[in-house]
Short mmCIF file of C-alpha atoms in Angstrom, two decimals:
data_model
loop_
_atom_site.label_atom_id
_atom_site.label_comp_id
_atom_site.label_asym_id
_atom_site.label_seq_id
_atom_site.Cartn_x
_atom_site.Cartn_y
_atom_site.Cartn_z
CA ASP A 157 180.74 -75.42 31.39
CA ILE A 158 178.49 -72.48 30.52
CA GLN A 159 175.08 -72.67 32.20
CA MET A 160 172.08 -71.27 30.34
CA THR A 161 169.03 -70.05 32.26
CA GLN A 162 165.77 -69.28 30.48
CA SER A 163 162.82 -67.37 31.84
CA PRO A 164 160.00 -67.83 32.21
CA SER A 165 159.76 -71.63 32.18
CA SER A 166 156.24 -71.29 30.82
CA LEU A 167 153.83 -68.57 29.77
CA SER A 168 150.26 -68.25 28.59
CA ALA A 169 149.49 -65.84 25.78
CA SER A 170 146.83 -65.07 23.22
CA VAL A 171 147.04 -64.95 19.45
CA GLY A 172 148.36 -61.54 18.47
CA ASP A 173 150.28 -60.98 21.71
CA ARG A 174 153.90 -59.88 21.79
CA VAL A 175 155.95 -62.53 23.59
CA THR A 176 159.44 -62.21 25.02
CA ILE A 177 161.65 -65.02 26.31
CA THR A 178 164.98 -64.35 27.97
CA CYS A 179 168.12 -66.44 28.20
CA ARG A 180 171.02 -65.70 30.51
CA ALA A 181 174.46 -67.31 30.21
CA SER A 182 176.71 -67.90 33.20
CA GLN A 183 179.47 -66.02 31.35
CA GLY A 184 179.72 -63.87 28.24
CA ILE A 185 179.05 -65.74 24.99
CA SER A 186 179.67 -63.00 22.40
CA ASN A 187 176.36 -63.51 20.55
CA SER A 188 177.12 -67.22 19.97
CA LEU A 189 173.53 -68.14 20.71
CA ALA A 190 170.87 -70.08 18.83
CA TRP A 191 167.13 -70.32 19.43
CA TYR A 192 165.10 -73.43 18.62
CA GLN A 193 161.37 -74.14 18.49
CA GLN A 194 160.09 -77.61 19.34
CA LYS A 195 156.52 -78.83 18.92
CA PRO A 196 155.28 -81.98 20.71
CA GLY A 197 156.64 -85.16 19.13
CA LYS A 198 158.77 -83.23 16.66
CA ALA A 199 162.44 -82.38 16.29
CA PRO A 200 163.72 -78.94 17.28
CA LYS A 201 163.79 -76.37 14.50
CA LEU A 202 166.41 -73.64 14.26
CA LEU A 203 164.90 -70.16 14.39
CA LEU A 204 167.85 -67.84 14.90
CA TYR A 205 171.61 -68.07 15.25
CA ALA A 206 174.33 -65.57 16.14
CA ALA A 207 171.73 -64.18 18.53
CA SER A 208 169.84 -62.20 15.88
CA ARG A 209 170.26 -63.82 12.46
CA LEU A 210 167.02 -65.29 11.20
CA GLU A 211 167.33 -68.76 9.70
CA SER A 212 166.10 -69.01 6.14
CA GLY A 213 162.35 -69.58 5.92
CA VAL A 214 161.60 -68.45 9.47
CA PRO A 215 158.88 -65.78 9.68
CA SER A 216 160.03 -62.25 10.39
CA ARG A 217 157.80 -62.01 13.48
CA PHE A 218 160.63 -63.87 15.25
CA SER A 219 163.57 -61.73 16.28
CA GLY A 220 166.51 -61.99 18.63
CA SER A 221 168.66 -59.51 20.47
CA GLY A 222 171.14 -59.24 23.28
CA SER A 223 174.81 -59.16 24.10
CA GLY A 224 177.25 -60.37 26.70
CA THR A 225 175.33 -62.73 28.97
CA ASP A 226 171.71 -61.66 28.31
CA TYR A 227 169.65 -62.51 25.23
CA THR A 228 166.01 -62.24 24.17
CA LEU A 229 163.72 -64.01 21.72
CA THR A 230 160.70 -61.93 20.70
CA ILE A 231 157.62 -63.03 18.80
CA SER A 232 156.02 -59.80 17.65
CA SER A 233 152.51 -61.15 17.06
CA LEU A 234 151.89 -64.68 18.31
CA GLN A 235 150.29 -67.00 15.77
CA PRO A 236 148.46 -70.30 16.43
CA GLU A 237 151.39 -72.28 15.00
CA ASP A 238 153.82 -70.64 17.46
CA PHE A 239 152.54 -72.52 20.49
CA ALA A 240 155.55 -74.68 21.29
CA THR A 241 158.58 -74.97 23.56
CA TYR A 242 161.54 -72.70 22.87
CA TYR A 243 165.16 -73.43 23.77
CA CYS A 244 168.27 -71.27 23.70
CA GLN A 245 171.67 -72.88 23.12
CA GLN A 246 175.17 -71.43 23.44
CA TYR A 247 177.94 -72.45 21.08
CA TYR A 248 180.61 -70.01 22.28
CA SER A 249 182.54 -72.32 24.57
CA THR A 250 182.28 -75.91 23.44
CA PRO A 251 182.24 -78.71 24.21
CA PRO A 252 179.77 -79.01 25.72
CA TRP A 253 177.00 -77.28 23.78
CA THR A 254 174.48 -76.30 26.46
CA PHE A 255 170.80 -75.43 26.41
CA GLY A 256 168.41 -73.48 28.53
CA GLN A 257 165.74 -75.56 30.24
CA GLY A 258 163.06 -74.45 27.77
CA THR A 259 160.09 -72.10 27.76
CA LYS A 260 156.67 -73.56 27.01
CA VAL A 261 154.35 -71.10 25.26
CA GLU A 262 150.72 -72.07 25.85
CA ILE A 263 147.40 -70.73 24.71
CA LYS A 264 145.67 -68.41 27.17
CA GLU B 513 166.36 -80.47 0.39
CA VAL B 514 168.47 -81.38 3.39
CA GLN B 515 167.29 -84.55 5.09
CA LEU B 516 168.64 -86.45 8.07
CA VAL B 517 167.07 -89.82 8.87
CA GLU B 518 167.96 -91.67 12.05
CA SER B 519 167.53 -95.41 12.45
CA GLY B 520 168.53 -98.19 14.80
CA GLY B 521 166.63 -97.25 17.93
CA GLY B 522 164.66 -99.72 20.00
CA LEU B 523 164.39 -101.52 23.30
CA VAL B 524 167.65 -102.78 24.80
CA GLN B 525 168.62 -104.21 28.18
CA PRO B 526 170.96 -102.37 30.51
CA GLY B 527 174.61 -103.14 29.78
CA ARG B 528 173.96 -104.02 26.15
CA SER B 529 174.94 -102.12 23.00
CA LEU B 530 173.11 -100.38 20.18
CA ARG B 531 174.24 -98.57 17.06
CA LEU B 532 172.30 -95.66 15.62
CA SER B 533 172.70 -94.50 12.03
CA CYS B 534 172.00 -91.11 10.51
CA THR B 535 171.60 -91.12 6.74
CA ALA B 536 172.01 -87.70 5.16
CA SER B 537 170.92 -86.35 1.80
CA GLY B 538 170.54 -83.02 0.05
CA PHE B 539 174.01 -81.67 0.85
CA THR B 540 177.69 -82.58 0.57
CA PHE B 541 177.93 -84.67 3.74
CA GLY B 542 181.71 -84.66 3.94
CA ASP B 543 181.83 -80.87 4.15
CA TYR B 544 179.94 -80.72 7.45
CA ALA B 545 180.38 -81.59 11.08
CA MET B 546 177.67 -83.78 12.58
CA SER B 547 176.39 -84.07 16.11
CA TRP B 548 174.03 -86.15 18.22
CA PHE B 549 171.65 -84.80 20.82
CA ARG B 550 169.10 -86.56 22.99
CA GLN B 551 165.93 -85.80 24.90
CA ALA B 552 164.73 -87.97 27.74
CA PRO B 553 160.94 -88.31 28.05
CA GLY B 554 159.44 -85.02 29.19
CA LYS B 555 162.86 -83.42 29.58
CA GLY B 556 165.01 -80.85 27.81
CA LEU B 557 167.69 -81.20 25.16
CA GLU B 558 171.13 -82.62 25.92
CA TRP B 559 174.20 -82.70 23.68
CA VAL B 560 175.73 -86.18 23.35
CA GLY B 561 178.62 -86.05 20.89
CA PHE B 562 180.16 -84.32 17.88
CA ILE B 563 182.38 -85.19 14.93
CA ARG B 564 184.20 -82.66 12.77
CA SER B 565 184.50 -82.92 9.03
CA LYS B 566 187.69 -84.47 7.63
CA ALA B 567 188.83 -80.99 6.60
CA TYR B 568 188.96 -80.13 10.30
CA GLY B 569 190.54 -83.38 11.35
CA GLY B 570 187.46 -85.58 11.74
CA THR B 571 187.96 -85.47 15.50
CA THR B 572 185.27 -86.19 18.06
CA GLU B 573 183.96 -84.72 21.30
CA TYR B 574 181.68 -86.32 23.90
CA ALA B 575 179.52 -85.28 26.79
CA ALA B 576 180.89 -86.33 30.17
CA SER B 577 177.82 -88.54 30.72
CA VAL B 578 178.66 -90.77 27.74
CA LYS B 579 182.43 -90.46 27.38
CA GLY B 580 184.08 -93.87 27.25
CA ARG B 581 180.77 -95.60 26.42
CA PHE B 582 179.62 -93.89 23.19
CA THR B 583 181.56 -93.49 19.94
CA ILE B 584 180.70 -91.35 16.95
CA SER B 585 182.01 -92.14 13.48
CA ARG B 586 181.24 -91.17 9.93
CA ASP B 587 181.35 -92.74 6.47
CA ASP B 588 181.52 -89.86 4.01
CA SER B 589 181.29 -92.23 1.03
CA LYS B 590 177.83 -93.32 2.23
CA SER B 591 176.76 -90.00 3.82
CA ILE B 592 176.11 -91.74 7.14
CA ALA B 593 177.00 -90.80 10.69
CA TYR B 594 176.95 -93.42 13.43
CA LEU B 595 176.50 -93.41 17.19
CA GLN B 596 177.78 -96.60 18.79
CA MET B 597 176.37 -96.89 22.29
CA ASN B 598 177.90 -99.44 24.66
CA SER B 599 177.24 -100.29 28.31
CA LEU B 600 173.83 -98.68 28.10
CA LYS B 601 172.16 -97.46 31.27
CA THR B 602 168.51 -96.81 32.02
CA GLU B 603 169.29 -93.08 32.10
CA ASP B 604 170.28 -93.26 28.42
CA THR B 605 166.60 -93.73 27.55
CA ALA B 606 165.74 -90.86 25.20
CA VAL B 607 164.92 -89.78 21.69
CA TYR B 608 168.24 -89.38 19.88
CA TYR B 609 168.57 -86.69 17.22
CA CYS B 610 171.18 -86.39 14.50
CA THR B 611 172.08 -82.84 13.48
CA ARG B 612 174.18 -81.04 10.92
CA GLY B 613 176.77 -78.63 12.25
CA ASP B 614 177.17 -75.35 10.40
CA LEU B 615 180.22 -73.23 10.92
CA LEU B 616 180.73 -69.60 11.85
CA TRP B 617 184.17 -68.11 12.26
CA PHE B 618 184.74 -66.06 15.42
CA ARG B 619 188.52 -66.21 15.77
CA VAL B 620 188.04 -69.96 15.99
CA PRO B 621 185.35 -72.13 14.34
CA LYS B 622 182.03 -72.10 16.13
CA TYR B 623 179.42 -74.71 15.31
CA TYR B 624 175.66 -74.40 15.59
CA PHE B 625 173.12 -76.93 14.35
CA ASP B 626 170.82 -76.01 11.48
CA TYR B 627 169.15 -79.28 10.48
CA TRP B 628 167.80 -82.01 12.75
CA GLY B 629 166.53 -85.48 11.97
CA GLN B 630 163.16 -86.68 13.21
CA GLY B 631 164.76 -88.66 16.03
CA THR B 632 164.86 -92.30 17.04
CA LEU B 633 163.74 -93.62 20.42
CA VAL B 634 166.13 -95.67 22.52
CA THR B 635 164.63 -97.38 25.54
CA VAL B 636 166.99 -99.03 28.01
CA SER B 637 165.06 -101.35 30.28
CA SER B 638 165.16 -104.90 31.62
#
């Protein structure tokens, strides 16, 4: 199984900050990576897939990059509605589909 | 508008069974794979099981933690996916999410999950 490791596990940031979350796979996943946002008590929401393709309706301040085993989610200017937990998920070698442990973005 | 609505959750004793349903609308259900995920209280996301569309054989896959106990099925005529859960354990306590699998081709089909239901809580306790 491919293990996914996110860092940091949590961060504190202010509105307007640039935020970067990283995700490392235990082996190469050829950009087969999705990012999800989850707010408390709500279902996860797809933000990006194929590492850098923005899902329809997702604000352009969200972007993704990376290759091989290392991937990044960037929020260019953090907005109040962006405070949430973010998960990466690989879909290169399945089953199983595997997630990072999550990164909680909190208000500084 | 794509909608996925889970139902059937609740409190159940260890060893008993429960069946979850996922009613879909807003898309041609039979054209898509479906999957179930779960999230234990205060924990991260875990994949549970997956069913391909009939066009890709309608076959299923399961996480090791539920294989042999859980069964996924689908009724394309009703646009419903099911998760039959038998021999439930306390560690199966979680919110269960139904998701739609979208397909990307990368030599072989790769599935990611673009729509999620609101989830249904399953509590396994005596």
